XYZ file of C-alpha atoms in Angstrom:
555
model
C 25.043 -72.313 -57.701
C 21.921 -70.508 -58.822
C 21.052 -69.774 -55.182
C 24.550 -68.374 -54.534
C 24.279 -66.168 -57.595
C 20.937 -64.819 -56.399
C 22.422 -64.119 -52.956
C 25.398 -62.312 -54.521
C 23.038 -60.224 -56.657
C 20.859 -59.367 -53.614
C 23.927 -58.459 -51.586
C 25.232 -56.220 -54.344
C 21.860 -54.537 -54.735
C 21.583 -54.021 -50.967
C 25.038 -52.508 -50.805
C 24.235 -50.188 -53.667
C 20.985 -49.156 -51.954
C 22.847 -48.493 -48.695
C 25.479 -46.472 -50.510
C 22.736 -44.559 -52.282
C 20.967 -43.817 -49.025
C 24.240 -42.637 -47.446
C 24.911 -40.341 -50.377
C 21.376 -38.979 -50.126
C 21.773 -38.403 -46.358
C 25.104 -36.613 -46.858
C 23.503 -34.450 -49.549
C 20.495 -33.644 -47.324
C 22.782 -32.816 -44.358
C 24.819 -30.543 -46.577
C 21.688 -28.817 -47.853
C 20.331 -28.512 -44.304
C 23.578 -26.911 -43.153
C 23.410 -24.466 -46.034
C 19.734 -23.726 -45.333
C 20.414 -23.282 -41.620
C 23.380 -21.049 -42.359
C 21.216 -18.879 -44.597
C 18.441 -18.774 -41.996
C 20.822 -17.935 -39.198
C 21.939 -14.849 -41.106
C 18.354 -13.565 -41.328
C 18.048 -12.053 -37.842
C 16.387 -8.749 -37.004
C 18.422 -5.778 -35.852
C 17.831 -4.874 -32.220
C 16.673 -1.269 -31.714
C 19.109 0.732 -29.623
C 19.271 4.245 -28.263
C 22.173 6.371 -27.103
C 22.507 9.019 -24.410
C 18.827 9.847 -23.697
C 19.608 13.501 -22.944
C 21.700 14.172 -26.034
C 19.191 12.398 -28.283
C 16.181 14.320 -26.944
C 16.241 17.380 -29.166
C 12.950 18.746 -27.816
C 14.203 18.610 -24.223
C 17.467 20.335 -25.099
C 15.642 22.973 -27.147
C 13.238 23.657 -24.276
C 16.040 24.089 -21.732
C 17.990 26.373 -24.093
C 14.887 28.521 -24.609
C 13.824 28.853 -20.974
C 16.751 28.461 -18.584
C 19.008 31.396 -17.665
C 22.396 30.965 -19.472
C 24.402 30.260 -16.296
C 21.873 27.662 -15.093
C 21.751 26.083 -18.563
C 25.538 25.707 -18.678
C 25.689 23.829 -15.376
C 22.554 21.785 -16.012
C 23.691 20.758 -19.499
C 26.975 19.347 -18.190
C 25.261 17.377 -15.438
C 22.522 16.015 -17.718
C 25.038 14.871 -20.333
C 26.966 13.039 -17.609
C 23.739 11.591 -16.201
C 22.645 10.450 -19.658
C 25.887 8.498 -20.055
C 25.397 6.918 -16.641
C 21.846 5.918 -17.572
C 23.030 4.309 -20.783
C 26.004 2.394 -19.411
C 25.171 1.652 -15.762
C 21.516 2.195 -14.911
C 19.643 0.594 -17.838
C 21.231 -2.849 -17.186
C 20.121 -2.585 -13.550
C 16.580 -1.858 -14.741
C 16.371 -5.188 -16.569
C 17.751 -6.988 -13.506
C 14.915 -5.490 -11.431
C 12.397 -6.876 -13.925
C 13.962 -10.347 -13.923
C 14.255 -10.480 -10.111
C 10.999 -9.197 -8.590
C 10.583 -8.994 -4.793
C 9.980 -12.196 -2.872
C 7.992 -12.464 0.368
C 9.135 -14.884 3.079
C 6.596 -15.078 5.895
C 8.323 -17.619 8.167
C 11.907 -18.684 8.792
C 13.098 -22.290 8.762
C 12.088 -22.734 12.424
C 8.536 -21.518 12.056
C 9.057 -18.027 13.443
C 7.193 -15.284 11.630
C 9.621 -12.876 9.989
C 7.554 -11.178 7.214
C 10.674 -10.445 5.178
C 10.362 -8.813 1.759
C 13.508 -9.599 -0.199
C 14.442 -7.201 -3.021
C 17.252 -7.783 -5.505
C 20.623 -6.025 -5.354
C 19.788 -3.996 -8.495
C 16.696 -2.534 -6.771
C 18.764 -1.589 -3.733
C 21.369 -0.035 -6.018
C 18.625 2.098 -7.612
C 17.962 3.585 -4.184
C 21.634 4.507 -3.792
C 21.763 6.040 -7.272
C 18.628 8.094 -6.538
C 20.405 9.639 -3.544
C 23.705 10.180 -5.391
C 21.919 11.956 -8.251
C 19.840 14.105 -5.894
C 16.600 13.015 -7.534
C 14.663 14.242 -4.499
C 17.230 16.612 -2.982
C 17.411 18.841 -6.054
C 13.892 20.192 -5.545
C 14.429 21.045 -1.866
C 17.958 22.453 -1.954
C 16.677 25.076 -4.431
C 20.166 25.629 -5.793
C 18.645 27.076 -8.949
C 15.821 28.951 -7.217
C 12.536 28.565 -9.116
C 14.237 26.411 -11.788
C 15.189 23.702 -9.264
C 11.853 21.904 -9.493
C 12.016 21.876 -13.308
C 15.595 20.580 -13.213
C 14.540 17.793 -10.849
C 11.649 16.906 -13.153
C 14.018 16.661 -16.137
C 16.305 14.259 -14.274
C 13.331 12.163 -13.172
C 12.041 12.166 -16.762
C 15.379 10.824 -18.030
C 15.615 8.325 -15.140
C 12.058 7.013 -15.306
C 12.308 4.551 -18.200
C 15.579 3.134 -16.858
C 14.612 3.064 -13.180
C 13.301 -0.500 -13.017
C 10.144 0.787 -11.339
C 12.006 2.827 -8.729
C 10.292 5.999 -9.925
C 7.243 5.002 -7.879
C 8.914 5.067 -4.422
C 10.607 8.312 -5.476
C 7.196 9.849 -6.204
C 5.944 8.998 -2.724
C 9.219 10.095 -1.148
C 8.946 13.486 -2.865
C 5.310 13.726 -1.761
C 6.189 12.949 1.859
C 8.995 15.520 1.860
C 6.583 18.098 0.465
C 4.033 17.404 3.212
C 6.664 17.729 5.943
C 7.975 20.949 4.375
C 4.437 22.369 4.188
C 4.051 21.657 7.928
C 7.111 23.815 8.631
C 9.444 20.827 9.249
C 8.594 20.387 12.954
C 11.465 19.229 15.148
C 10.161 15.687 15.478
C 10.156 15.312 11.677
C 13.455 17.046 10.889
C 15.406 13.790 10.859
C 12.873 12.245 8.471
C 12.923 15.299 6.173
C 16.727 15.370 6.122
C 16.833 11.707 5.182
C 14.146 11.974 2.495
C 16.090 14.808 0.853
C 19.602 13.430 1.431
C 22.261 12.824 -1.229
C 24.021 10.303 1.010
C 23.013 6.719 0.115
C 23.719 5.649 3.700
C 21.203 8.166 5.069
C 18.615 8.344 2.282
C 15.085 7.148 3.071
C 12.174 6.363 0.824
C 8.568 6.740 1.941
C 5.314 4.917 1.332
C 1.832 6.407 1.402
C -0.708 4.078 2.976
C -4.104 5.464 2.048
C -5.971 2.629 0.324
C -8.018 0.273 2.494
C -10.449 -2.545 1.763
C -13.436 -0.316 1.052
C -11.812 1.845 -1.584
C -8.952 3.885 -2.975
C -9.858 7.462 -3.916
C -12.829 7.584 -1.514
C -10.668 7.862 1.606
C -13.408 9.720 3.496
C -15.645 6.653 3.518
C -13.067 3.929 2.952
C -10.681 4.515 5.852
C -11.289 2.216 8.842
C -7.880 2.357 10.558
C -8.159 3.619 14.148
C -5.538 5.494 16.149
C -5.374 5.191 19.940
C -3.464 7.832 21.874
C -0.733 6.645 24.255
C 0.405 8.258 27.530
C 3.590 9.554 25.859
C 1.585 11.426 23.204
C 2.248 8.982 20.368
C -0.466 6.815 18.810
C -0.920 3.131 18.073
C -2.594 2.351 14.753
C -4.932 -0.606 14.210
C -6.264 -1.487 10.777
C -5.716 -3.114 7.404
C -3.992 -1.365 4.508
C -5.119 -3.014 1.288
C -2.598 -1.546 -1.158
C 0.764 -0.229 0.012
C 3.250 0.466 -2.776
C 6.985 0.281 -2.073
C 6.357 -1.795 1.029
C 10.124 -1.987 1.559
C 10.290 1.771 2.280
C 11.778 3.170 5.467
C 8.761 5.225 6.577
C 5.186 6.004 5.587
C 2.499 8.624 5.856
C -0.954 7.228 6.499
C -4.492 8.300 7.357
C -6.363 7.039 10.422
C -9.294 7.988 12.661
C -8.500 8.999 16.233
C -10.573 6.993 18.696
C -12.006 8.743 21.768
C -12.021 7.341 25.322
C -14.998 5.125 24.457
C -13.284 3.846 21.309
C -15.574 5.795 18.965
C -14.240 7.438 15.771
C -15.633 10.385 13.811
C -16.701 9.254 10.346
C -16.273 11.062 7.028
C -13.333 13.209 5.976
C -13.577 15.277 9.207
C -12.516 12.228 11.187
C -9.290 11.637 9.251
C -5.882 12.661 10.581
C -2.416 12.206 9.087
C 0.279 10.141 10.802
C 3.984 9.512 10.340
C 5.481 6.133 11.169
C 8.725 4.240 10.824
C 8.222 0.886 9.122
C 10.995 -0.807 11.133
C 12.915 -0.051 14.285
C 16.697 0.424 14.515
C 17.184 -3.359 14.660
C 15.172 -3.908 11.492
C 12.094 -5.333 13.215
C 8.694 -4.365 11.834
C 6.798 -1.737 13.822
C 3.914 -3.982 14.964
C 3.089 -4.559 11.280
C 2.271 -7.863 9.652
C 2.603 -8.439 5.911
C -0.348 -10.477 4.662
C 0.894 -10.937 1.089
C 2.479 -9.215 -1.901
C 0.127 -8.087 -4.651
C 0.243 -10.047 -7.925
C 0.074 -7.110 -10.338
C -0.192 -6.856 -14.109
C 2.824 -4.527 -14.248
C 5.309 -2.677 -12.021
C 6.316 -6.114 -10.762
C 9.764 -4.824 -9.878
C 8.290 -3.055 -6.839
C 6.893 -4.681 -3.708
C 3.233 -3.785 -3.183
C 1.683 -5.403 -0.130
C -1.344 -5.868 2.094
C -0.461 -4.868 5.662
C -2.034 -5.374 9.053
C -1.307 -2.562 11.513
C -1.477 -4.154 14.948
C -0.535 -1.317 17.232
C 1.982 0.314 14.899
C 3.595 3.220 16.744
C 2.969 6.519 14.926
C 3.095 10.299 15.352
C 0.176 12.624 14.598
C 1.510 15.277 12.200
C -1.623 17.069 10.978
C -4.192 18.930 13.040
C -6.763 16.447 14.319
C -9.364 15.850 11.594
C -7.313 17.707 8.947
C -5.611 14.708 7.373
C -7.172 15.089 3.918
C -6.128 18.745 3.728
C -2.599 17.802 4.831
C -2.129 15.258 2.029
C -3.228 17.629 -0.746
C 0.397 18.699 -1.272
C 1.424 15.065 -1.508
C -1.234 14.322 -4.139
C -0.098 17.251 -6.254
C 3.489 15.991 -6.245
C 2.687 12.321 -6.882
C 0.343 13.251 -9.738
C 3.098 15.311 -11.344
C 5.407 12.313 -10.981
C 2.738 10.270 -12.746
C 2.839 12.752 -15.633
C 6.649 12.506 -15.709
C 6.378 8.708 -15.946
C 3.802 8.925 -18.730
C 5.838 11.353 -20.843
C 9.034 9.357 -20.265
C 7.297 6.136 -21.292
C 6.117 7.692 -24.554
C 9.562 9.077 -25.325
C 11.258 5.725 -24.711
C 8.832 3.726 -26.841
C 9.000 6.201 -29.730
C 12.817 6.365 -29.606
C 13.024 2.580 -29.921
C 10.398 2.563 -32.667
C 12.280 5.219 -34.638
C 15.580 3.362 -34.385
C 13.923 0.122 -35.482
C 12.471 1.903 -38.513
C 16.024 2.789 -39.604
C 17.111 -0.878 -39.486
C 14.175 -3.128 -40.360
C 13.738 -3.982 -44.045
C 10.267 -5.001 -45.268
C 8.981 -5.258 -48.836
C 12.404 -4.345 -50.166
C 13.024 -1.142 -48.220
C 13.534 0.192 -44.720
C 10.479 0.910 -42.577
C 11.481 4.570 -42.506
C 10.998 4.690 -46.273
C 7.351 3.591 -46.013
C 5.249 6.799 -45.788
C 2.419 5.161 -43.810
C 4.834 3.870 -41.181
C 6.475 7.274 -40.837
C 3.049 8.892 -40.519
C 2.215 6.513 -37.639
C 5.427 7.400 -35.804
C 4.824 11.101 -36.464
C 1.395 10.928 -34.867
C 2.895 9.329 -31.754
C 5.602 11.988 -31.752
C 2.992 14.766 -31.734
C 1.318 13.210 -28.690
C 4.643 12.882 -26.859
C 5.761 16.436 -27.667
C 2.495 17.968 -26.547
C 2.598 15.988 -23.306
C 6.221 16.988 -22.697
C 5.486 20.702 -23.106
C 2.457 20.432 -20.822
C 4.636 18.749 -18.184
C 7.332 21.394 -18.455
C 4.806 24.208 -18.034
C 3.410 22.553 -14.899
C 6.805 22.076 -13.218
C 7.767 25.631 -14.225
C 4.646 26.888 -12.420
C 5.355 24.632 -9.431
C 8.870 26.060 -9.194
C 7.465 29.575 -9.108
C 4.918 28.615 -6.437
C 7.561 26.958 -4.235
C 9.761 30.039 -4.282
C 6.864 32.457 -3.689
C 7.239 33.929 -7.174
C 3.925 32.715 -8.615
C 1.101 35.176 -9.092
C -2.405 34.289 -7.918
C -3.330 33.538 -11.544
C -0.366 31.175 -11.933
C -1.311 29.333 -8.747
C -4.892 28.903 -9.994
C -3.618 27.637 -13.338
C -1.352 25.110 -11.605
C -4.291 23.840 -9.529
C -6.226 23.137 -12.740
C -3.436 21.770 -14.911
C -2.183 19.082 -12.498
C -5.330 16.872 -12.622
C -5.854 17.711 -16.313
C -2.321 16.628 -17.219
C -2.379 13.536 -15.026
C -5.628 12.165 -16.459
C -4.765 12.963 -20.080
C -1.133 11.831 -20.212
C -2.037 8.582 -18.456
C -4.351 7.763 -21.347
C -1.830 8.997 -23.914
C 0.923 6.769 -22.531
C -1.196 3.617 -22.814
C -2.248 4.444 -26.384
C 1.283 5.268 -27.504
C 2.667 2.102 -25.864
C 0.188 -0.063 -27.795
C 0.859 1.736 -31.076
C 4.627 1.632 -30.613
C 4.540 -2.078 -29.749
C 2.671 -2.717 -33.005
C 5.415 -0.937 -34.951
C 7.767 -3.822 -34.120
C 5.411 -6.439 -35.534
C 5.587 -9.828 -33.807
C 8.795 -8.889 -32.003
C 6.854 -6.297 -30.024
C 4.900 -9.157 -28.443
C 7.991 -11.079 -27.266
C 8.791 -10.825 -23.555
C 12.569 -10.953 -23.928
C 12.606 -7.800 -26.049
C 11.538 -5.800 -22.971
C 8.719 -4.119 -24.901
C 5.772 -5.875 -23.174
C 7.187 -4.720 -19.811
C 6.879 -1.104 -20.915
C 3.289 -1.631 -22.028
C 2.284 -3.303 -18.754
C 3.949 -0.623 -16.677
C 2.292 2.155 -18.718
C -1.213 0.811 -18.076
C -1.102 1.735 -14.388
C -0.589 5.423 -15.175
C -4.309 6.038 -15.687
C -5.157 4.244 -12.415
C -2.616 5.315 -9.779
C -3.143 8.648 -8.042
C -6.761 8.860 -9.198
C -8.481 7.314 -12.204
C -9.550 9.352 -15.210
C -13.100 9.851 -13.916
C -11.981 10.741 -10.387
C -9.609 13.375 -11.720
C -12.196 14.709 -14.161
C -14.466 15.392 -11.167
C -11.506 17.014 -9.398
C -11.196 19.375 -12.376
C -14.844 20.366 -11.884
C -14.209 20.943 -8.163
C -11.362 23.312 -8.962
C -13.708 25.316 -11.216
C -16.471 25.458 -8.612
C -14.189 26.265 -5.679
C -12.653 29.240 -7.497
C -16.101 30.451 -8.626
C -15.009 30.514 -12.247
C -11.658 32.223 -11.692
C -9.699 29.124 -12.731
C -11.489 28.962 -16.073
C -10.976 32.670 -16.689
C -7.231 32.304 -16.048
C -7.052 29.257 -18.311
C -8.751 31.050 -21.216
C -6.673 34.197 -20.733
C -3.413 32.211 -20.688
C -4.318 30.273 -23.822
C -5.374 33.429 -25.677
C -2.006 35.055 -24.883
C -0.156 32.031 -26.248
C -2.264 32.138 -29.412
C -1.557 35.830 -29.895
C 2.160 35.106 -29.814
C 1.739 32.299 -32.353
C -0.549 34.241 -34.690
C 2.388 36.332 -35.901
C 3.883 33.245 -37.581
C 2.225 32.529 -40.927
C 2.859 28.774 -40.857
C 1.004 28.515 -37.554
C -2.121 30.421 -38.567
C -4.199 27.292 -39.462
C -3.334 25.762 -36.081
C -4.142 29.019 -34.281
C -7.511 29.083 -36.035
C -8.317 25.491 -34.968
C -7.346 26.240 -31.362
C -9.576 29.331 -31.302
C -12.470 27.317 -32.712
C -11.964 24.737 -29.959
C -12.034 27.483 -27.330
C -15.273 28.890 -28.775
C -16.867 25.448 -28.682
C -15.808 25.040 -25.059
C -17.259 28.419 -24.106
C -20.507 27.692 -25.948
C -20.861 24.403 -24.097
C -20.345 26.052 -20.692
C -22.847 28.800 -21.526
C -25.428 26.276 -22.737
C -25.426 24.126 -19.581
C -27.555 26.745 -17.764
C -29.700 25.500 -14.905
C -28.748 21.869 -15.591
C -25.090 22.666 -15.086
C -24.179 20.257 -12.213
C -25.583 17.133 -13.874
C -24.545 18.096 -17.384
C -21.049 19.016 -16.294
C -20.589 15.749 -14.404
C -21.663 13.702 -17.408
C -19.325 15.734 -19.603
C -16.464 15.923 -17.069
C -14.147 13.535 -18.906
C -14.674 15.074 -22.353
C -14.428 18.547 -20.836
C -11.086 17.702 -19.194
C -9.789 16.177 -22.428
C -10.705 19.412 -24.221
C -8.777 21.482 -21.681
C -5.728 19.222 -22.142
C -5.864 19.316 -25.945
C -6.373 23.075 -26.118
C -3.534 23.837 -23.706
C -1.058 21.402 -25.272
C -2.091 22.672 -28.719
C-alpha cells in the first residue's frame, strides 16, 4: 500500500510538472510571438525617388536659363514624358540587367564552336528604348541646331543611372557616328552611319571600339600588334588579339591595326596605325572570323559583355588615311570622354537623391536624419560636388554644340579642347568619392547587395579608368597647353575672369569671387615659377594642376 501511495504521489507530481512545463511553453510562445510582432514592425523605410527630370531642380533651372523659349517648351514636354518612362518602365529593366549578366557559351551540345554571348531580354530592350528615345539620333539630326547636343546630353544624363549599363555601348556608338561624320560619311559607311543614328529599333546598331591589346590600353602607339593584310578586292583581313572589348555584343566596331606590306612588315609607332571598320557578324549571324576567348570578370559594369577576342582574318574596311588612325579616333575619344562625364554626374545625382530621401524617413536618436545638422552638412557637401560637376558638363556640351554647328569661335574651340580631359579626370574621381560617402549615409543598409547601392559604387569606380586614367588625362591637359603655345591657358583665364566679373556684382558672392581670384593668382604664380625646369615640374604637378583647373572653372 505504501508503494502504491508513493507511485500515486510521483505520478501526481510528474503530471503537475508536465502541466507546468506546458504552461511555461505556451507563455514563452506567446511572448515570442509578441516579440516577433514588435520586431517585424521595426523595418527601415526604403528610399525612393520620383520623376528624375521633375525632381532635378538644378537641371530644370539651367534649361530655363539657357534654352530659347520655343526649344525649352518642346524639350520640357519630352523630358517630363521621358522621366515618367524612366521611373515606371526603364528602372525595373535596369535591375533585371544587373541580376542577369551576359553568359558566354563557347560550344554547342555537339561540340561545335559557336562563341555565343547571351544577353538578357532586359538588355536587348534597353537597345530598343535607346533607339526609340533618339539617344544617339538627337545629336545628329540637329533639330535644335546648336542646342541638339546639349539636349542629347540631358537625356543621356537622365537615362544613365537607369540604363543597366547600356550607357557604355551608347558612348561608343556616339563616338563611332562622330568619326564617320568627321570623315564626310563616305558611301561605303552611309548604311552604318544611318543605323548608328536611327530611331528605328529594327535598324539601330551599336558599336564597339577595339583599341586595347595585351601590351596596354592608352599607349596604343606601342601596344597595338594587330596586323591588316590587303585583299584583292580592296578590303583587309585583320589578325590579332583584342584584350578588352566592351559591348562585345555590338553590331560593328572601329579598331586600330597596322597595315602589313608585301613582305609582311608593319610600321611601328603611331605612324603605323590605321583605323578600320568591321561588322561583327554577317547577315546570318555568324562571327566575322572572330573567336571569343572569354568574358572579362569585372568588379562592376557586369551587366555588359566585355570580352577578349581573337581576330583571325576578320574582314574590315580601311576608313582613315593610311597611318592616320590615331588622328581619326580623336573625335571618338572626345565624345566617349564626355559620355564618361555624363555617367559620373548622373551617378552622383542618383546617389544623393536616394540619400536625401532616406534622410527624410530614417529615425535615429529620436529624430529624422534630416534633423541632424552634421548629417545635413555631409549631404550638402556632396550636393556642392554634384552641382559643380553638372554645370561643368553643361558648359562642355554647350561648347560642343556650337562647334558641331560651326558657331564656335576659335577661343571656344580651344576651351573645349582643354575642358574635356579636365572634366573627365575630375568628375571620375568625384563620382567615386560621392558614391562612397553616399553609401555611408545609409549605414549598414548601404553595404547590402539587395538594396542596389553597392552596384552603383562598383559601377562608379570604372569612371576614373575608362577612356584614360587620371594621370593619362592630366598629361593630355599639358599637351593641349603645349600644342596651342599657351593660347589655351590664356582663353581659360580670360573666360574665368569674365564669369567672375559677372558674379562680383552680387554681394553674397563676393567672398567666393575673392577665393576664386586667389586660386587663379596661385595658379599663375606656379606657372611663372616653373621657369627652365618647366617640363619636369609640370609633369610632376600635372594631376594637381588639372584638379586646380577643374575646381576654378566649376567654382
